[in-house]
Tab-separated table of C-alpha atoms and ligand atoms in Angstrom:
chain	number	residue	atom	x	y	z
U	11	MET	CA	-3.336	18.966	-13.459
U	12	LEU	CA	-5.339	18.250	-10.472
U	13	THR	CA	-8.149	21.068	-10.008
U	14	LEU	CA	-8.807	23.305	-6.691
U	15	ARG	CA	-11.664	20.951	-6.669
U	16	ARG	CA	-9.997	16.755	-6.867
U	17	TRP	CA	-8.206	18.703	-4.239
U	18	ALA	CA	-10.911	19.895	-1.576
U	19	GLY	CA	-11.088	18.910	2.080
U	20	GLU	CA	-11.042	19.781	5.583
U	21	HIS	CA	-9.552	22.592	5.697
U	22	VAL	CA	-6.341	22.893	8.677
U	23	GLY	CA	-4.728	25.857	9.378
U	24	VAL	CA	-3.283	26.380	5.689
U	25	GLN	CA	-3.218	22.757	5.465
U	26	VAL	CA	-5.650	20.837	3.681
U	27	ARG	CA	-6.635	18.029	4.785
U	28	GLN	CA	-7.922	15.254	1.830
U	29	PRO	CA	-9.907	12.190	2.761
U	30	VAL	CA	-8.118	9.116	2.385
U	31	PHE	CA	-9.820	5.529	2.440
U	32	VAL	CA	-6.890	2.946	2.237
U	33	ASP	CA	-7.165	-1.019	0.960
U	34	VAL	CA	-4.410	-2.674	2.717
U	35	ASP	CA	-3.188	-6.511	3.012
U	36	THR	CA	-0.852	-5.675	6.577
U	37	GLY	CA	1.664	-6.882	5.738
U	38	VAL	CA	5.322	-5.527	6.432
U	39	ASP	CA	5.234	-2.708	3.238
U	40	ASP	CA	1.050	-2.237	3.796
U	41	ALA	CA	2.344	-1.123	7.484
U	42	MET	CA	4.078	0.837	6.723
U	43	ALA	CA	2.518	2.985	3.900
U	44	LEU	CA	-0.048	3.484	6.719
U	45	VAL	CA	2.158	4.867	8.957
U	46	TYR	CA	2.973	7.675	5.787
U	47	LEU	CA	-0.332	7.954	6.335
U	48	PHE	CA	-0.815	8.566	10.071
U	49	ALA	CA	2.289	10.412	9.921
U	50	SER	CA	0.905	13.178	6.739
U	51	PRO	CA	-0.634	16.130	7.740
U	52	GLU	CA	-2.087	16.978	4.022
U	53	ALA	CA	-4.128	12.940	4.300
U	54	GLU	CA	-8.028	12.636	6.453
U	55	LEU	CA	-7.424	8.906	6.801
U	56	VAL	CA	-11.799	8.104	6.811
U	57	GLY	CA	-11.200	4.810	6.679
U	58	ILE	CA	-9.277	0.897	6.308
U	59	ALA	CA	-10.041	-1.886	4.740
U	60	SER	CA	-8.721	-5.221	5.646
U	61	THR	CA	-8.359	-7.448	2.852
U	62	ALA	CA	-6.776	-11.630	3.425
U	63	GLY	CA	-3.635	-11.869	1.079
U	64	ASN	CA	0.287	-11.586	2.493
U	65	VAL	CA	-1.648	-12.716	5.841
U	66	GLY	CA	-5.206	-14.053	6.875
U	67	VAL	CA	-8.036	-11.263	6.489
U	68	ASP	CA	-7.706	-11.786	10.576
U	69	ASP	CA	-4.388	-10.941	10.847
U	70	VAL	CA	-5.339	-8.218	9.247
U	71	CYS	CA	-7.709	-5.986	10.588
U	72	ARG	CA	-5.624	-7.119	14.458
U	73	ASN	CA	-2.282	-5.570	12.463
U	74	ASN	CA	-4.345	-3.079	10.761
U	75	LEU	CA	-6.202	-2.449	15.095
U	76	ALA	CA	-2.946	-3.355	16.335
U	77	LEU	CA	-0.400	0.307	14.093
U	78	LEU	CA	-3.446	2.871	15.153
U	79	GLU	CA	-3.750	2.161	19.096
U	80	LEU	CA	0.200	2.270	18.640
U	81	CYS	CA	0.548	5.160	17.151
U	82	GLY	CA	-2.930	6.761	19.377
U	83	ILE	CA	-4.783	7.577	16.618
U	84	THR	CA	-8.340	7.454	17.607
U	85	GLY	CA	-11.556	7.456	15.583
U	86	VAL	CA	-10.680	5.681	11.932
U	87	PRO	CA	-13.333	2.523	11.543
U	88	VAL	CA	-10.864	-0.722	10.348
U	89	SER	CA	-13.560	-2.928	8.305
U	90	ARG	CA	-12.938	-6.244	7.418
U	91	GLY	CA	-13.219	-7.832	4.177
U	92	SER	CA	-13.353	-11.403	2.225
U	93	GLU	CA	-12.164	-14.328	3.520
U	94	VAL	CA	-11.367	-15.794	0.409
U	95	PRO	CA	-10.474	-14.033	-3.265
U	96	LEU	CA	-13.646	-13.528	-5.641
U	97	VAL	CA	-12.319	-17.496	-7.460
U	98	GLU	CA	-9.462	-18.818	-6.088
U	99	PRO	CA	-8.249	-20.205	-2.202
U	100	LEU	CA	-6.208	-18.092	-0.083
U	101	ARG	CA	-2.390	-18.018	-0.973
U	102	THR	CA	-0.729	-15.863	1.929
U	103	ALA	CA	3.150	-15.361	2.577
U	104	GLU	CA	4.464	-15.784	5.766
U	105	ASP	CA	7.461	-16.367	4.730
U	106	THR	CA	7.509	-12.806	3.511
U	107	HIS	CA	5.670	-11.044	6.101
U	108	GLY	CA	6.652	-13.449	8.842
U	109	PRO	CA	3.764	-15.447	10.895
U	110	GLN	CA	1.228	-12.731	11.361
U	111	GLY	CA	1.843	-9.769	8.842
U	112	LEU	CA	4.264	-7.699	11.020
U	113	GLY	CA	7.034	-9.470	10.667
U	114	TYR	CA	9.504	-10.277	14.176
U	115	ALA	CA	6.895	-7.423	15.415
U	116	ARG	CA	4.519	-8.236	18.492
U	117	LEU	CA	1.662	-5.484	19.166
U	118	PRO	CA	-0.068	-5.682	22.393
U	119	ASP	CA	-3.849	-7.455	21.225
U	120	PRO	CA	-5.662	-3.544	20.409
U	121	THR	CA	-8.955	-2.963	22.002
U	122	THR	CA	-10.372	-1.568	19.432
U	123	GLU	CA	-13.461	-2.747	17.097
U	124	LEU	CA	-14.344	-3.397	13.600
U	125	THR	CA	-17.049	-1.492	12.159
U	126	ASP	CA	-19.827	-3.851	11.989
U	127	HIS	CA	-20.092	-2.931	7.947
U	128	ASP	CA	-17.812	-5.286	6.019
U	129	ALA	CA	-14.771	-3.576	4.046
U	130	ALA	CA	-16.807	-2.931	0.198
U	131	GLN	CA	-18.999	-1.608	1.921
U	132	ALA	CA	-16.909	1.186	3.619
U	133	TRP	CA	-15.577	1.831	0.174
U	134	VAL	CA	-19.039	2.785	-0.694
U	135	CYS	CA	-19.213	4.465	1.725
U	136	ALA	CA	-16.394	5.934	1.761
U	137	ALA	CA	-16.352	6.953	-1.320
U	138	ARG	CA	-20.912	8.235	-1.877
U	139	GLU	CA	-19.545	10.508	2.197
U	140	HIS	CA	-16.645	12.303	-0.820
U	141	PRO	CA	-18.179	12.872	-3.983
U	142	GLY	CA	-15.318	13.811	-5.579
U	143	GLU	CA	-12.846	14.075	-3.400
U	144	LEU	CA	-11.600	10.688	-1.623
U	145	ILE	CA	-8.174	9.430	-2.519
U	146	GLY	CA	-8.495	4.965	-2.153
U	147	ILE	CA	-6.011	3.149	-2.761
U	148	ALA	CA	-5.147	0.180	-2.763
U	149	THR	CA	-2.268	-1.731	-2.087
U	150	GLY	CA	-3.651	-5.545	-1.438
U	151	PRO	CA	-5.164	-7.986	-3.589
U	152	LEU	CA	-8.515	-5.847	-4.972
U	153	THR	CA	-11.157	-7.644	-4.119
U	154	ASN	CA	-13.017	-5.713	-1.815
U	155	LEU	CA	-12.658	-2.949	-4.143
U	156	ALA	CA	-14.385	-5.493	-6.885
U	157	LEU	CA	-16.386	-6.384	-4.144
U	158	ALA	CA	-17.801	-2.314	-3.759
U	159	LEU	CA	-17.309	-2.447	-7.672
U	160	ARG	CA	-20.388	-4.637	-7.635
U	161	ALA	CA	-22.908	-2.882	-4.993
U	162	GLU	CA	-21.642	0.743	-6.733
U	163	PRO	CA	-20.460	0.909	-10.387
U	164	ALA	CA	-19.695	5.063	-10.206
U	165	LEU	CA	-16.990	4.771	-7.735
U	166	PRO	CA	-14.563	4.917	-10.458
U	167	ARG	CA	-16.267	8.685	-10.822
U	168	LEU	CA	-17.049	9.291	-7.841
U	169	LEU	CA	-13.577	8.961	-6.364
U	170	ALA	CA	-11.076	11.953	-6.065
U	171	ARG	CA	-8.323	9.656	-7.382
U	172	LEU	CA	-6.983	5.908	-6.771
U	173	VAL	CA	-3.636	4.553	-5.994
U	174	ILE	CA	-3.071	0.872	-6.775
U	175	MET	CA	-0.030	-0.964	-6.032
U	176	GLY	CA	0.212	-4.196	-7.998
U	177	GLY	CA	0.942	-5.950	-11.478
U	178	ALA	CA	4.178	-6.142	-13.339
U	179	PHE	CA	4.182	-3.958	-16.575
U	180	ASP	CA	7.336	-5.743	-19.553
U	181	TYR	CA	8.997	-6.353	-15.970
U	182	ARG	CA	9.152	-10.261	-14.141
U	183	GLY	CA	6.764	-11.337	-11.402
U	184	ASN	CA	7.882	-12.108	-7.663
U	185	THR	CA	4.490	-14.561	-6.789
U	186	THR	CA	4.960	-16.388	-11.064
U	187	PRO	CA	7.457	-15.589	-13.411
U	188	VAL	CA	4.963	-13.466	-14.919
U	189	ALA	CA	2.850	-12.183	-11.588
U	190	GLU	CA	2.791	-9.468	-8.976
U	191	TRP	CA	1.858	-11.128	-5.655
U	192	ASN	CA	-1.508	-8.767	-4.907
U	193	VAL	CA	-2.648	-9.436	-8.698
U	194	SER	CA	-1.720	-13.488	-8.609
U	195	VAL	CA	-3.772	-13.651	-5.067
U	196	ASP	CA	-6.880	-12.474	-6.645
U	197	PRO	CA	-6.559	-12.273	-10.823
U	198	GLU	CA	-10.130	-12.303	-10.928
U	199	SER	CA	-11.095	-8.951	-8.714
U	200	ALA	CA	-8.395	-6.648	-10.823
U	201	ALA	CA	-9.920	-7.532	-13.913
U	202	GLU	CA	-13.099	-7.377	-12.729
U	203	VAL	CA	-11.791	-3.468	-11.445
U	204	PHE	CA	-9.875	-2.612	-15.051
U	205	ALA	CA	-12.807	-3.486	-16.560
U	206	ALA	CA	-14.898	-0.625	-14.673
U	207	TRP	CA	-12.708	1.764	-15.540
U	208	SER	CA	-12.336	1.432	-18.506
U	209	ASP	CA	-15.013	3.984	-19.895
U	210	SER	CA	-14.192	6.293	-17.172
U	211	GLY	CA	-12.642	8.894	-19.124
U	212	ALA	CA	-9.324	10.449	-18.923
U	213	GLU	CA	-9.278	12.612	-15.591
U	214	HIS	CA	-10.656	9.332	-13.744
U	215	LEU	CA	-8.119	7.110	-14.709
U	216	PRO	CA	-6.163	5.332	-11.181
U	217	ILE	CA	-2.996	5.543	-11.377
U	218	VAL	CA	-1.401	1.733	-10.961
U	219	LEU	CA	1.821	0.856	-9.351
U	220	GLY	CA	3.826	-2.223	-10.561
U	221	LEU	CA	7.282	-4.066	-9.446
U	222	ASN	CA	8.620	-1.758	-12.096
U	223	LEU	CA	8.465	1.014	-10.897
U	224	THR	CA	8.407	-0.391	-6.215
U	225	GLU	CA	11.428	-2.214	-7.072
U	226	HIS	CA	12.838	1.257	-7.203
U	227	ALA	CA	11.974	1.791	-3.425
U	228	VAL	CA	15.066	0.067	-2.660
U	229	LEU	CA	15.378	0.554	1.831
U	230	THR	CA	18.507	-0.684	2.747
U	231	PRO	CA	20.024	-0.698	6.454
U	232	GLN	CA	21.517	2.693	5.905
U	233	LEU	CA	18.671	4.266	5.545
U	234	LEU	CA	16.900	2.582	8.307
U	235	SER	CA	19.514	4.192	10.365
U	236	ARG	CA	18.371	7.267	8.995
U	237	LEU	CA	14.831	7.304	9.752
U	238	ALA	CA	15.673	6.569	13.149
U	239	ASP	CA	18.120	9.291	13.391
U	240	ALA	CA	15.242	11.460	12.486
U	241	ALA	CA	13.477	10.081	15.348
U	242	GLY	CA	16.088	11.019	17.549
U	243	SER	CA	15.579	7.171	18.535
U	244	PRO	CA	19.392	6.112	17.517
U	245	SER	CA	19.510	2.207	17.031
U	246	THR	CA	22.851	-0.046	16.397
U	247	PRO	CA	22.213	-0.542	12.469
U	248	MET	CA	21.508	-3.712	11.419
U	249	SER	CA	23.738	-5.541	9.150
U	250	VAL	CA	23.427	-9.482	7.183
U	251	ARG	CA	25.882	-10.673	9.555
U	252	ASP	CA	23.276	-9.843	12.610
U	253	PRO	CA	21.852	-13.007	13.665
U	254	ARG	CA	18.098	-13.817	12.560
U	255	GLY	CA	15.647	-11.834	14.343
U	256	THR	CA	17.574	-9.586	16.347
U	257	ALA	CA	15.859	-7.477	18.758
U	258	SER	CA	16.163	-3.543	17.169
U	259	THR	CA	17.953	-1.168	20.371
U	260	ALA	CA	15.888	1.971	19.300
U	261	ALA	CA	14.442	3.736	22.332
U	262	ASN	CA	11.481	4.509	20.543
U	263	PRO	CA	8.440	2.241	20.285
U	264	LEU	CA	7.510	3.295	16.893
U	265	ILE	CA	11.159	2.814	15.305
U	266	ARG	CA	11.199	-0.725	17.238
U	267	THR	CA	8.376	-2.154	16.034
U	268	LEU	CA	8.598	-1.429	12.293
U	269	GLU	CA	12.733	-2.307	12.559
U	270	ASP	CA	11.821	-5.169	14.192
U	271	ALA	CA	9.415	-5.686	11.627
U	272	MET	CA	11.637	-5.042	8.618
U	273	ARG	CA	14.363	-7.074	9.730
U	274	PHE	CA	12.098	-9.921	8.646
U	275	TYR	CA	11.388	-8.524	5.208
U	276	PHE	CA	15.366	-7.548	5.028
U	277	GLU	CA	16.624	-11.825	5.813
U	278	PHE	CA	13.378	-12.526	2.932
U	279	HIS	CA	14.653	-10.317	0.199
U	280	HIS	CA	18.417	-11.657	1.487
U	281	ASP	CA	16.978	-15.357	0.655
U	282	GLN	CA	15.670	-14.647	-2.005
U	283	GLY	CA	19.342	-13.215	-3.743
U	284	GLU	CA	17.801	-9.673	-4.163
U	285	GLY	CA	20.825	-8.503	-0.698
U	286	TYR	CA	19.975	-7.695	2.133
U	287	LEU	CA	17.133	-4.811	1.839
U	288	ALA	CA	13.624	-4.403	1.001
U	289	HIS	CA	11.591	-3.124	-1.207
U	290	LEU	CA	8.737	-0.898	0.330
U	291	HIS	CA	5.925	-0.465	-2.786
U	292	ASP	CA	3.013	0.057	-0.405
U	293	PRO	CA	4.551	3.299	1.100
U	294	LEU	CA	5.704	4.512	-2.378
U	295	ALA	CA	1.833	4.140	-3.352
U	296	ALA	CA	1.120	6.007	-0.633
U	297	ALA	CA	3.192	8.267	-0.889
U	298	VAL	CA	1.656	8.605	-4.613
U	299	ALA	CA	-1.491	9.407	-3.401
U	300	LEU	CA	-0.512	11.907	-1.997
U	301	ASP	CA	1.434	14.222	-4.036
U	302	THR	CA	1.183	12.541	-8.075
U	303	ALA	CA	4.356	14.037	-8.887
U	304	LEU	CA	6.158	11.744	-7.667
U	305	VAL	CA	5.905	9.666	-10.174
U	306	ARG	CA	6.238	10.007	-14.319
U	307	TYR	CA	2.927	7.918	-16.158
U	308	ARG	CA	2.300	6.778	-19.284
U	309	PRO	CA	-1.578	6.133	-19.695
U	310	ALA	CA	-2.234	2.900	-21.525
U	311	PRO	CA	-5.197	0.052	-22.470
U	312	VAL	CA	-4.349	-2.574	-19.119
U	313	ASP	CA	-6.075	-6.220	-18.473
U	314	VAL	CA	-5.255	-9.723	-16.796
U	315	GLU	CA	-4.909	-12.252	-17.425
U	316	LEU	CA	-6.877	-15.538	-16.427
U	317	THR	CA	-6.282	-18.230	-18.372
U	318	GLY	CA	-3.098	-18.767	-18.715
U	319	THR	CA	-1.932	-21.939	-17.906
U	320	LEU	CA	1.919	-20.521	-17.294
U	321	THR	CA	0.930	-17.093	-17.056
U	322	ARG	CA	-2.253	-16.594	-15.201
U	323	GLY	CA	-2.043	-13.187	-12.944
U	324	MET	CA	0.076	-11.078	-15.365
U	325	THR	CA	-0.462	-7.559	-16.230
U	326	ILE	CA	-0.511	-6.766	-19.460
U	327	ALA	CA	-0.651	-3.167	-20.336
U	328	ASP	CA	-1.743	-2.582	-24.858
U	329	TRP	CA	1.306	0.581	-25.302
U	330	SER	CA	0.746	-0.253	-29.324
U	331	HIS	CA	-2.788	0.750	-29.076
U	332	ARG	CA	-3.254	-3.268	-30.788
U	333	TRP	CA	-6.352	-4.065	-28.795
U	334	GLY	CA	-8.212	-1.073	-29.844
U	335	ARG	CA	-9.262	-0.229	-27.092
U	336	GLU	CA	-8.950	3.274	-24.568
U	337	PRO	CA	-6.869	3.780	-21.844
U	338	ASN	CA	-8.105	2.462	-19.030
U	339	ALA	CA	-4.922	2.967	-16.026
U	340	LEU	CA	-2.106	5.479	-15.618
U	341	ILE	CA	1.235	3.131	-14.814
U	342	GLY	CA	3.962	4.820	-13.574
U	343	VAL	CA	6.843	4.568	-15.091
U	344	GLU	CA	9.697	6.545	-14.055
U	345	VAL	CA	10.815	7.711	-9.849
U	346	ASP	CA	13.443	9.288	-7.748
U	347	PRO	CA	13.666	7.388	-5.054
U	348	ALA	CA	15.798	9.506	-3.672
U	349	VAL	CA	12.851	12.027	-3.747
U	350	PHE	CA	10.358	9.696	-1.745
U	351	PHE	CA	12.980	8.289	0.633
U	352	ASP	CA	13.560	11.859	2.463
U	353	ARG	CA	10.306	12.643	2.261
U	354	PHE	CA	9.301	9.022	4.225
U	355	ILE	CA	12.283	9.560	6.786
U	356	ALA	CA	11.085	13.534	7.483
U	357	ARG	CA	7.783	12.606	8.349
U	358	VAL	CA	7.880	8.642	9.892
U	359	GLY	CA	10.697	10.618	12.211
U	360	ALA	CA	9.221	13.415	13.176
U	361	PHE	CA	5.772	11.630	13.994
U	362	ALA	CA	7.911	9.434	15.363
U	363	ALA	CA	9.370	11.500	17.774
U	364	ARG	CA	6.399	13.194	18.776
U	365	LEU	CA	4.344	10.349	19.657
U	366	ASP	CA	7.579	9.113	21.893
U	367	GLU	CA	6.942	13.010	23.334
U	368	VAL	CA	3.283	12.958	23.680
U	369	SER	CA	3.566	9.657	25.483
U	370	ARG	CA	6.306	10.786	28.417
U	371	ARG	CA	4.295	13.153	29.184
B	24	BDR	C1	3.061	-6.682	-3.117
B	24	BDR	O1	2.507	-7.661	-2.312
B	24	BDR	C2	2.970	-7.704	-0.925
B	24	BDR	O2	3.841	-8.921	-0.136
B	24	BDR	C3	3.712	-6.585	-0.692
B	24	BDR	O3	2.775	-6.124	0.060
B	24	BDR	C4	3.200	-5.729	-2.128
B	24	BDR	O4	2.177	-4.788	-1.762
B	24	BDR	C5	3.898	-7.099	-4.346
B	24	BDR	O5	4.336	-7.552	-4.893
B	25	CA	CA1	0.776	-5.159	0.568
C-alpha cells in the first residue's frame, strides 16, 4: 500500500494533486501519454524532459511545446535533453512515428521557449523541489535519467515513484529479436538506471512496464471512435481500406490531431503484420504512474545485456535469483486493458470536449 506521505501533494478541493515529471521521446504514443496526463485531475505536471529517441531531440522538444499549446496548458517547463545516447550514435524511428514524430499530424510552430537548463538538471531540480512526493515517468530512452543519476545519486530515494516503459521480459523484442526500442537505443543508460536502484530498498523499486505488458494495450479504430464520441466530436471510423494518410474528419482539434497521429501508427503496425491497430505503450505507463493498481507486478533483479553480439539491449529478469542480487524493479506482468481504455477514453474525451468549449467562448 502507498503511504499517505507518498501521496502528499497540493490539495484542490477534495482532489489531491501529485507532482509528476515526465521524460518522453514524443513520438505518437508519448503524445497520447502527455495528453492523458494533461487530462488527469490528480496529476500536477511540473516538468517535461525531452529525450532523443523516436525522432531527434529538437523535434521532440518542438512536439512537447506544440502539444502543450494545442491543449492550452501553460506553466509546464520543457527541457532539452542530450542529442545522443551515452555511447552509441542515435537511431531514430521515423518509419514508426512519422517524419517529425507525430505521424500525419502537423502542429503550428510553438511560440514558447525551452528552459535554460537541460533535461538531466530538470529531473534533479524537480526531485529536490518535491522530495518524497514526485512521480517520475520515463517513456523514452533513459539517457536523461542516467545523466540525472550521475548528478544526484540520491534520486531513487528522492522520488515517490518511478514508472519506466522499457524492456521486454520473457518476450520478443520490437527492435531486435530480443530488445525493446527504448532500451535498445541507449542500453548503457538503461543499465545505469537499473544499477542505481539496486540498493534503494524495497519501497523505492521502479515499476517497469515492458512489451510483455504494454502490447496488451491494443488501440483499435473502434476504440479511437469511442474517444471521438466521448469528446462529442464523432468522425469517420478509420479502416485499413482507407487511402494512406486520410485526414481525420473530427471537428475537435485535439481529436483530429490524435487521429492524424494515430493513423500513421496504425499503418506502421499493419505493415509489421500486427493488424490495423496500435500498441499504447506509453499511455499505459502514464496511467499506471497515477494508479499503480492497474497492473500486477513481480519484483526481480533486472539487468541489461551490453556486450552480446546478438542480444545487446536485451533486458533480463532473474526470476529464480541465480545472480544472488536483491530485486531492483517491479515488473508489470498482468493488466486488464479494458479498465485502462475506459479510463483513457473517459479522461481524454472529456478533456478534449472542455478544450473545444473553452476555445469557442
Ligand atoms: C517504445 O518505443 C517507442 O517507439 C514508443 O514510444 C515506446 O515508448 C515501445 O517499444
Ligand atoms: Ca516513447
